[in-house]
mmCIF file with all atom_site columns, C-alpha atoms in Angstrom:
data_model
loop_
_atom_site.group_PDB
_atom_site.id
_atom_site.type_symbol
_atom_site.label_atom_id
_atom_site.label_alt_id
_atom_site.label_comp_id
_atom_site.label_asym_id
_atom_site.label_entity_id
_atom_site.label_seq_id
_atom_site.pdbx_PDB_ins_code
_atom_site.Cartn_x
_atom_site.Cartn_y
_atom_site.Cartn_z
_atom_site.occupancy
_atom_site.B_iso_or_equiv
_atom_site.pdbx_formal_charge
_atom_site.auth_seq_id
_atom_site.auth_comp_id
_atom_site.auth_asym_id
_atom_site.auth_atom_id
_atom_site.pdbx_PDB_model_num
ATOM 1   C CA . UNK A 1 1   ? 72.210  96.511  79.320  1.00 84.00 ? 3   UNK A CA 1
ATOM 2   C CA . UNK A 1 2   ? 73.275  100.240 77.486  1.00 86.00 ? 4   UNK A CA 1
ATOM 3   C CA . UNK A 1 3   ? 73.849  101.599 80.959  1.00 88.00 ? 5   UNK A CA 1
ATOM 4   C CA . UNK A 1 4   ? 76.137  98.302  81.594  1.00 93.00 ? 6   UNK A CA 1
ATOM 5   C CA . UNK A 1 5   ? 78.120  98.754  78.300  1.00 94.00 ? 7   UNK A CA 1
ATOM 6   C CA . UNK A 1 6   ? 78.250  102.559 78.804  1.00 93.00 ? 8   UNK A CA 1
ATOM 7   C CA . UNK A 1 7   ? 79.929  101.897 82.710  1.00 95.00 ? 9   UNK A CA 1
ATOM 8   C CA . UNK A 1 8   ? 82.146  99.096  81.403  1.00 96.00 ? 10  UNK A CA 1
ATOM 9   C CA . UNK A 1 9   ? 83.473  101.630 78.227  1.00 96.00 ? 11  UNK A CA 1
ATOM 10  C CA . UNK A 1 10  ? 83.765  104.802 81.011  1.00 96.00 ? 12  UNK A CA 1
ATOM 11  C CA . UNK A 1 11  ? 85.947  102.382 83.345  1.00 97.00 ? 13  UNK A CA 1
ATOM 12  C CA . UNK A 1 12  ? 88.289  101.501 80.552  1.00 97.00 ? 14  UNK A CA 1
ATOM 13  C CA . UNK A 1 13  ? 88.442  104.855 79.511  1.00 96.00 ? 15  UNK A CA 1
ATOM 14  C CA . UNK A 1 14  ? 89.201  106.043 82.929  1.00 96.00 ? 16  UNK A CA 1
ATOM 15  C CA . UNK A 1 15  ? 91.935  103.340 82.909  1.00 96.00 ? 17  UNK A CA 1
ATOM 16  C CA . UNK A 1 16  ? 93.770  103.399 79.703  1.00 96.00 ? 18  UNK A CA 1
ATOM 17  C CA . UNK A 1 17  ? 93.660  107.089 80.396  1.00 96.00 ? 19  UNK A CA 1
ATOM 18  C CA . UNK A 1 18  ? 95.558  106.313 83.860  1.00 94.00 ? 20  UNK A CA 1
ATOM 19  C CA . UNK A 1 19  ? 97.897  103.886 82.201  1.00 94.00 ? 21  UNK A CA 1
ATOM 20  C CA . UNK A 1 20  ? 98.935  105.786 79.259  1.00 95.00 ? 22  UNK A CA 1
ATOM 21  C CA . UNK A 1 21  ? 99.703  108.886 81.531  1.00 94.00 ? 23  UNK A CA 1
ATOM 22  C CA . UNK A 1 22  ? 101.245 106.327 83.926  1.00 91.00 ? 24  UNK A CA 1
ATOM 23  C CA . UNK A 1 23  ? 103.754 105.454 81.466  1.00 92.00 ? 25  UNK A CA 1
ATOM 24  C CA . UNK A 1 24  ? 104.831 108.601 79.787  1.00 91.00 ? 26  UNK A CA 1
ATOM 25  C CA . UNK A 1 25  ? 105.449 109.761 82.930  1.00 90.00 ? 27  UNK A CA 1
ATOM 26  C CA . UNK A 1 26  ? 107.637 106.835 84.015  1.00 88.00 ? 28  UNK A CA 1
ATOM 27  C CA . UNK A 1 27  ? 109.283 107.558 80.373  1.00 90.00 ? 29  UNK A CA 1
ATOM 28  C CA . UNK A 1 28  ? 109.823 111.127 81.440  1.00 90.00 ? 30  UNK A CA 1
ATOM 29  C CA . UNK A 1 29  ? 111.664 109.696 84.043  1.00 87.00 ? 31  UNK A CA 1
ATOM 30  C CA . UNK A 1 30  ? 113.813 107.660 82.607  1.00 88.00 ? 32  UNK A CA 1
ATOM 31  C CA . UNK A 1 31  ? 114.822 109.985 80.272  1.00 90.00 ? 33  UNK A CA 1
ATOM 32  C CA . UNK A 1 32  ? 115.881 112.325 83.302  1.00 89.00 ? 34  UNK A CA 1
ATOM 33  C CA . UNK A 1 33  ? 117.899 109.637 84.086  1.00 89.00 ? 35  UNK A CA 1
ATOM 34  C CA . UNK A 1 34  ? 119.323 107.959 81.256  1.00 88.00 ? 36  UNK A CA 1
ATOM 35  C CA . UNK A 1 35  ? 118.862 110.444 78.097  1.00 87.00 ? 37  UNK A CA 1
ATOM 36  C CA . UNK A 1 36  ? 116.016 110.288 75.381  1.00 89.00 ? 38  UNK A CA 1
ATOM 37  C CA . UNK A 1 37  ? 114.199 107.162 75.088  1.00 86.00 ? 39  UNK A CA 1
ATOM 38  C CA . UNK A 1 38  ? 113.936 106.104 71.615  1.00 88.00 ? 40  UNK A CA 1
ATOM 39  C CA . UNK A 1 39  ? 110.283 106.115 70.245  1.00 90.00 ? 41  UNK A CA 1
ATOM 40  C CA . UNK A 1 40  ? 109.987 102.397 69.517  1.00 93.00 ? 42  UNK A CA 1
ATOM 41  C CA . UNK A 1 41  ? 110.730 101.776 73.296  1.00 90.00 ? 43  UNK A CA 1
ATOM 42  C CA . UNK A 1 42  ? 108.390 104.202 74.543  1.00 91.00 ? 44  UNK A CA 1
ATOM 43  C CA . UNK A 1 43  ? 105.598 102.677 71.954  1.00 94.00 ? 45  UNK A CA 1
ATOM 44  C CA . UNK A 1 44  ? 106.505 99.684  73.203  1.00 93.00 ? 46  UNK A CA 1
ATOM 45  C CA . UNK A 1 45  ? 106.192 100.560 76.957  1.00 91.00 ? 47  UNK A CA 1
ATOM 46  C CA . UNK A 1 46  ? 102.999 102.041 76.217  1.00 94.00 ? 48  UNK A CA 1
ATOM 47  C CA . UNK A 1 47  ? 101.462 98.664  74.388  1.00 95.00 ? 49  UNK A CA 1
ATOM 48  C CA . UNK A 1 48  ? 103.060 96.630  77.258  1.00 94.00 ? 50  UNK A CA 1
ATOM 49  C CA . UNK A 1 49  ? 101.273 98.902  80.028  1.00 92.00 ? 51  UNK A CA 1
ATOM 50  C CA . UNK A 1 50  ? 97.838  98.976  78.100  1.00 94.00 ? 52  UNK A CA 1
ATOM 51  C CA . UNK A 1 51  ? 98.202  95.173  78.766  1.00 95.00 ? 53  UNK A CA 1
ATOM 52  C CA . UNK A 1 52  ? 99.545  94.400  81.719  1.00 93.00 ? 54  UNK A CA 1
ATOM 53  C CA . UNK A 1 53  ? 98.744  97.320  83.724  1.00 91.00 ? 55  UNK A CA 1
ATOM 54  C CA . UNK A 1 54  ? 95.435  99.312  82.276  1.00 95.00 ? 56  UNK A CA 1
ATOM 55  C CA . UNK A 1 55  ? 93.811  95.582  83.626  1.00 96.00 ? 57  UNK A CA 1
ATOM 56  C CA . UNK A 1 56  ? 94.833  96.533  87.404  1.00 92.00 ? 58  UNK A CA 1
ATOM 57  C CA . UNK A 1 57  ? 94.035  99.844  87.060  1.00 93.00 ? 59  UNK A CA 1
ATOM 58  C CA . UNK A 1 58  ? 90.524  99.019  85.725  1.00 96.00 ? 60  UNK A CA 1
ATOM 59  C CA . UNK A 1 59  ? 90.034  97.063  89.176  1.00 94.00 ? 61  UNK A CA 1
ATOM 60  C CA . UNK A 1 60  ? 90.700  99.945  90.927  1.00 92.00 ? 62  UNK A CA 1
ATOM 61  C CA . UNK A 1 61  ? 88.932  102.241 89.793  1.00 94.00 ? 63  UNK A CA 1
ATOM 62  C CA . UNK A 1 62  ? 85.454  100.021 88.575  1.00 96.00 ? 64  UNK A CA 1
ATOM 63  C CA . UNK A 1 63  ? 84.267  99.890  92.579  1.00 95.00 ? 65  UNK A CA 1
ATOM 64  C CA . UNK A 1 64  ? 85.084  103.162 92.829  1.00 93.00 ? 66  UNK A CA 1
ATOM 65  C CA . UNK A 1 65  ? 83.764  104.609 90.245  1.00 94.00 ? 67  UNK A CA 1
ATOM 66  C CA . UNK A 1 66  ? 80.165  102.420 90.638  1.00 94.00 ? 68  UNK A CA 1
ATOM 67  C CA . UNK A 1 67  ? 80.020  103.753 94.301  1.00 94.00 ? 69  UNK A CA 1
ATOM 68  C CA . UNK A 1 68  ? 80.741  107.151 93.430  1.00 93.00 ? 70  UNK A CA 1
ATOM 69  C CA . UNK A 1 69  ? 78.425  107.296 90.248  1.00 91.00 ? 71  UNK A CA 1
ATOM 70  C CA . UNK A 1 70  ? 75.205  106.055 92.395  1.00 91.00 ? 72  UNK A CA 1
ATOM 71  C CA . UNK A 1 71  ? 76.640  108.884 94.923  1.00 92.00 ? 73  UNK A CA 1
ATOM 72  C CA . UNK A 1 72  ? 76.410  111.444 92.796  1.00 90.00 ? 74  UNK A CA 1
ATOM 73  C CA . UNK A 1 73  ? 73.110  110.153 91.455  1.00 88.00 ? 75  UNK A CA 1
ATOM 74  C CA . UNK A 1 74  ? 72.163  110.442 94.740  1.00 88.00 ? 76  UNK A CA 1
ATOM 75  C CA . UNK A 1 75  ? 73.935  114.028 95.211  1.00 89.00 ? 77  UNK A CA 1
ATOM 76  C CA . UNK A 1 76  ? 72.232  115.527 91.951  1.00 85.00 ? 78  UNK A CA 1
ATOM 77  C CA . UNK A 1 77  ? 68.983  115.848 93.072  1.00 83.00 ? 79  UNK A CA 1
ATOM 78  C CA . UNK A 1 78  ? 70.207  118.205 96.299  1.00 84.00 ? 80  UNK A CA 1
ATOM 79  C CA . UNK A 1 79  ? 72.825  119.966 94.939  1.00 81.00 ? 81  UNK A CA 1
ATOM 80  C CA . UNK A 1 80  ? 72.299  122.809 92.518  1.00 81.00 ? 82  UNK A CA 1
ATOM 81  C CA . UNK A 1 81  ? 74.946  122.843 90.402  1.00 79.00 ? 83  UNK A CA 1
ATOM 82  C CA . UNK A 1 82  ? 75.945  121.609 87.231  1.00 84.00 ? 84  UNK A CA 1
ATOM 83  C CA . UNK A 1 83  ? 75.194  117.835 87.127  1.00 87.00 ? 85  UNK A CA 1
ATOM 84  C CA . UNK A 1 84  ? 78.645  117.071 85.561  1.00 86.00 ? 86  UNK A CA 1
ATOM 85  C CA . UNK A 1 85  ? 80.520  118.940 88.039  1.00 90.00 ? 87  UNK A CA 1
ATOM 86  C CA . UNK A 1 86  ? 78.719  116.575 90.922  1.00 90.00 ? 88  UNK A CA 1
ATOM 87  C CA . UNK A 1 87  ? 79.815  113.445 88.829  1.00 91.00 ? 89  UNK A CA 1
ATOM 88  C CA . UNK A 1 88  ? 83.405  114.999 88.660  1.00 93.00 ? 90  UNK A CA 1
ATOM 89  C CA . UNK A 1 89  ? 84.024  115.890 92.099  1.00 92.00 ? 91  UNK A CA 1
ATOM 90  C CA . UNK A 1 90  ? 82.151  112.936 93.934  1.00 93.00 ? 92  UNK A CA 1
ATOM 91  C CA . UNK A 1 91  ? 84.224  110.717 91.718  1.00 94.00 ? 93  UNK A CA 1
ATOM 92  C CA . UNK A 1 92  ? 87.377  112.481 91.946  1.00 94.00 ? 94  UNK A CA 1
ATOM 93  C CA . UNK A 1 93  ? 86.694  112.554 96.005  1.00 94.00 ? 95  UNK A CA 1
ATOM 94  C CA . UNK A 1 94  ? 86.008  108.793 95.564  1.00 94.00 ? 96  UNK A CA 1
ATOM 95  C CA . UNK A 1 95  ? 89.382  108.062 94.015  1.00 93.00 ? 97  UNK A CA 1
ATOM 96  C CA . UNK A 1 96  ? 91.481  110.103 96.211  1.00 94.00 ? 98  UNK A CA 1
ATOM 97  C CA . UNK A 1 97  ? 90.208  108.699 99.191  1.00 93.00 ? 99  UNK A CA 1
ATOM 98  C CA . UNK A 1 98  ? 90.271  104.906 97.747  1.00 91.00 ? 100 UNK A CA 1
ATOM 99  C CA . UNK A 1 99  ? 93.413  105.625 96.600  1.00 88.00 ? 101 UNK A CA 1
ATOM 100 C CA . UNK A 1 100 ? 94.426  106.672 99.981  1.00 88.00 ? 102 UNK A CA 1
ATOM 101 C CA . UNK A 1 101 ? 93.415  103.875 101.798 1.00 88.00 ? 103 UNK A CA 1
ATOM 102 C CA . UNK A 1 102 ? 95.669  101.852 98.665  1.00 85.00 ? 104 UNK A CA 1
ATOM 103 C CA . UNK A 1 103 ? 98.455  103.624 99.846  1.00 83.00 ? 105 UNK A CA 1
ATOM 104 C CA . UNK A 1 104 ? 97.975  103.127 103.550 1.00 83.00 ? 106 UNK A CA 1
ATOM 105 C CA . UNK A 1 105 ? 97.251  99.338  103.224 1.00 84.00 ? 107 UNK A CA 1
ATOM 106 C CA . UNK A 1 106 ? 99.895  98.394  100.179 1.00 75.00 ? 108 UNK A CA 1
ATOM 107 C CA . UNK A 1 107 ? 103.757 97.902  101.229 1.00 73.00 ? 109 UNK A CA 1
ATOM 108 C CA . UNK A 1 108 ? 106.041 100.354 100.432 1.00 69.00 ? 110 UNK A CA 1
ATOM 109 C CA . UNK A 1 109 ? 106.621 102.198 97.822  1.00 69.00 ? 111 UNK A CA 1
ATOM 110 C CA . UNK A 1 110 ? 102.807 103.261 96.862  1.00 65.00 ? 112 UNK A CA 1
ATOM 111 C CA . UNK A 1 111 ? 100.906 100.599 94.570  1.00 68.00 ? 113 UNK A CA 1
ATOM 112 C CA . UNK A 1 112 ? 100.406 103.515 91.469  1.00 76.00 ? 114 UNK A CA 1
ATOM 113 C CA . UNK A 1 113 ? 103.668 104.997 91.094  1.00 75.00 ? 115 UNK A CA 1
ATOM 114 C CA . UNK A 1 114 ? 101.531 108.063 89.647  1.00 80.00 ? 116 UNK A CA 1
ATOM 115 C CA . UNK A 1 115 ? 100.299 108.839 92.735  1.00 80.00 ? 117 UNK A CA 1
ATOM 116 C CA . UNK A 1 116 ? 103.902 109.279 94.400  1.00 81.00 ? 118 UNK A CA 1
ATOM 117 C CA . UNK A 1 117 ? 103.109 112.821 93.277  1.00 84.00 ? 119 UNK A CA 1
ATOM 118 C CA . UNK A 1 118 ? 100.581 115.766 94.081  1.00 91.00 ? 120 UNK A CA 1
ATOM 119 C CA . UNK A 1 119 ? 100.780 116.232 89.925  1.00 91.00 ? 121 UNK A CA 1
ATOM 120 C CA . UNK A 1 120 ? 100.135 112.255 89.635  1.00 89.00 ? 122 UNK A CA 1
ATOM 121 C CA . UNK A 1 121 ? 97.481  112.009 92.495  1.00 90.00 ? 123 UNK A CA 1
ATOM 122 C CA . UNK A 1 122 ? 95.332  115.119 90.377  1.00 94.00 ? 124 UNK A CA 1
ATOM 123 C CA . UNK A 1 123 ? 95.749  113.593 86.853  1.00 93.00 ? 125 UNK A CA 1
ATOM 124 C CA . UNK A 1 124 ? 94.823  109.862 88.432  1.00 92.00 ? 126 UNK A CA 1
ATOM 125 C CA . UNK A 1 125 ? 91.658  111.845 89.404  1.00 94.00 ? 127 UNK A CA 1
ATOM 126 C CA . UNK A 1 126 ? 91.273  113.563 86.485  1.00 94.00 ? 128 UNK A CA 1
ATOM 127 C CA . UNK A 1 127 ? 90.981  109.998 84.483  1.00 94.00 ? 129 UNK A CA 1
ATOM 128 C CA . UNK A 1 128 ? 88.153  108.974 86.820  1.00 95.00 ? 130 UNK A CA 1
ATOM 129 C CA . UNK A 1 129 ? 86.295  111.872 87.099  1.00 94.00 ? 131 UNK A CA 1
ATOM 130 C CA . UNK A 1 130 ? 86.304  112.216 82.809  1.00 94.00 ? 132 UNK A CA 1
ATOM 131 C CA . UNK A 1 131 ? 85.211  108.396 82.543  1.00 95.00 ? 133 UNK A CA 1
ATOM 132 C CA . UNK A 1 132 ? 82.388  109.624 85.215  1.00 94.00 ? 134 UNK A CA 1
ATOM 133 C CA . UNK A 1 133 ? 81.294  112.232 83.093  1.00 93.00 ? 135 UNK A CA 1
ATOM 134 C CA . UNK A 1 134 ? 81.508  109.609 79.642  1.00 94.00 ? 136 UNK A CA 1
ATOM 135 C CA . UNK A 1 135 ? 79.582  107.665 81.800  1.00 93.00 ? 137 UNK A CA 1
ATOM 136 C CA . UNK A 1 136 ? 77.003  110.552 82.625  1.00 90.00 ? 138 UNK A CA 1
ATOM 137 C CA . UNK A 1 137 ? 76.556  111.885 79.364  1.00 89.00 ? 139 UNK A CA 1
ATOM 138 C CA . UNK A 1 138 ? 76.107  108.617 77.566  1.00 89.00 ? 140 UNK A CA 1
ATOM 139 C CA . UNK A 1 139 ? 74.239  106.312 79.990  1.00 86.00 ? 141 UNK A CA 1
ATOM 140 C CA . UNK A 1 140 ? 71.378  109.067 80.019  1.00 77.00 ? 142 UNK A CA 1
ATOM 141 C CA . UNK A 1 141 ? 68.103  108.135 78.015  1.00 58.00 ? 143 UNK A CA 1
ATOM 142 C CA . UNK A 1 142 ? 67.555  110.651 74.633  1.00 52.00 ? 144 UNK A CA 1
ATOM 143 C CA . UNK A 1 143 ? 64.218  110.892 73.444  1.00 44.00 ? 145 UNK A CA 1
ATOM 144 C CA . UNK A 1 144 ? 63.411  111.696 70.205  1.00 41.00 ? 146 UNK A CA 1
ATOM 145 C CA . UNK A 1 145 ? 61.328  114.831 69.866  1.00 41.00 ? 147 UNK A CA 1
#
C-alpha cells in the first residue's frame, strides 16, 4: 500500500512539476508578445493549470512512468551504475518516446505545447525522471539498525 501511495505522490509530482513549468513558459510567451503579465494573472494561470491541466498530464505520464519504473527495476540488477541514474534515464527514455508517439498520433499542433521545443521536450523529461527518483528513494524498505 506505501509503495502505492509513494507511486501515486511521484506521478503528481512529476505532473504539477510539468504543469507549473508548462505555464510559466506559456506566460513567458505571452509576455514576448503582449508586455509583462501582471502577477495576479500569472497566479491565476498557474492555479487554473494545476486544475485543469496537471490532471491530463498525470495520465500521461502514470503508464509511463509504471512501465519504466518496473524497467529499470529490471535494468538495476545488470547495469552497474548508480541506481538513480537507471531510474532517470529509463524514465526519461520512457517519456520521450511516449511522448513521441503523442505527437505522431495527436492532430496538429503537438498535444503538450512544452514539447514544441528541444528546451520543453528535456524539462518534460526532467519532471518524470525526478518523480522516478521520489519514487525510488521513498518506495524502498528502511530497516532500522
Amino acid at each position: 500500500m506505501r509503495r502505492i501511495l509513494v507511486f501515486l505522490l511521484a506521478v503528481l509530482l512529476a505532473a504539477s512539476a510539468g504543469s507549473v513549468i508548462q505555464s510559466l513558459v506559456n506566460l513567458q510567451a505571452i509576455a514576448a508578445l503582449a508586455g509583462p503579465v501582471a502577477t495576479a494573472d500569472q497566479l491565476s494561470t498557474l492555479w487554473f493549470d494545476l486544475r485543469h491541466f496537471m490532471p491530463v498530464l498525470a495520465a500521461i505520464f502514470l503508464p509511463i512512468m509504471l512501465l519504466s519504473l518496473i524497467a529499470a527495476r529490471l535494468l538495476i540488477k545488470h547495469i552497474p551504475v548508480t541506481k538513480a541514474i537507471v531510474v532517470f534515464a529509463v524514465t526519461a527514455i520512457a517519456t520521450w518516446t511516449a511522448l513521441y508517439v503523442i505527437n505522431q498520433l495527436a492532430p496538429m499542433p503537438t498535444l503538450i505545447a512544452l514539447n514544441r521545443t528541444l528546451a520543453g521536450t528535456l524539462m518534460l523529461l526532467a519532471c518524470t525522471g525526478l518523480g522516478a527518483i521520489f519514487y525510488h528513494y521513498f518506495s524502498r524498505s528502511r530497516s532500522v539498525a
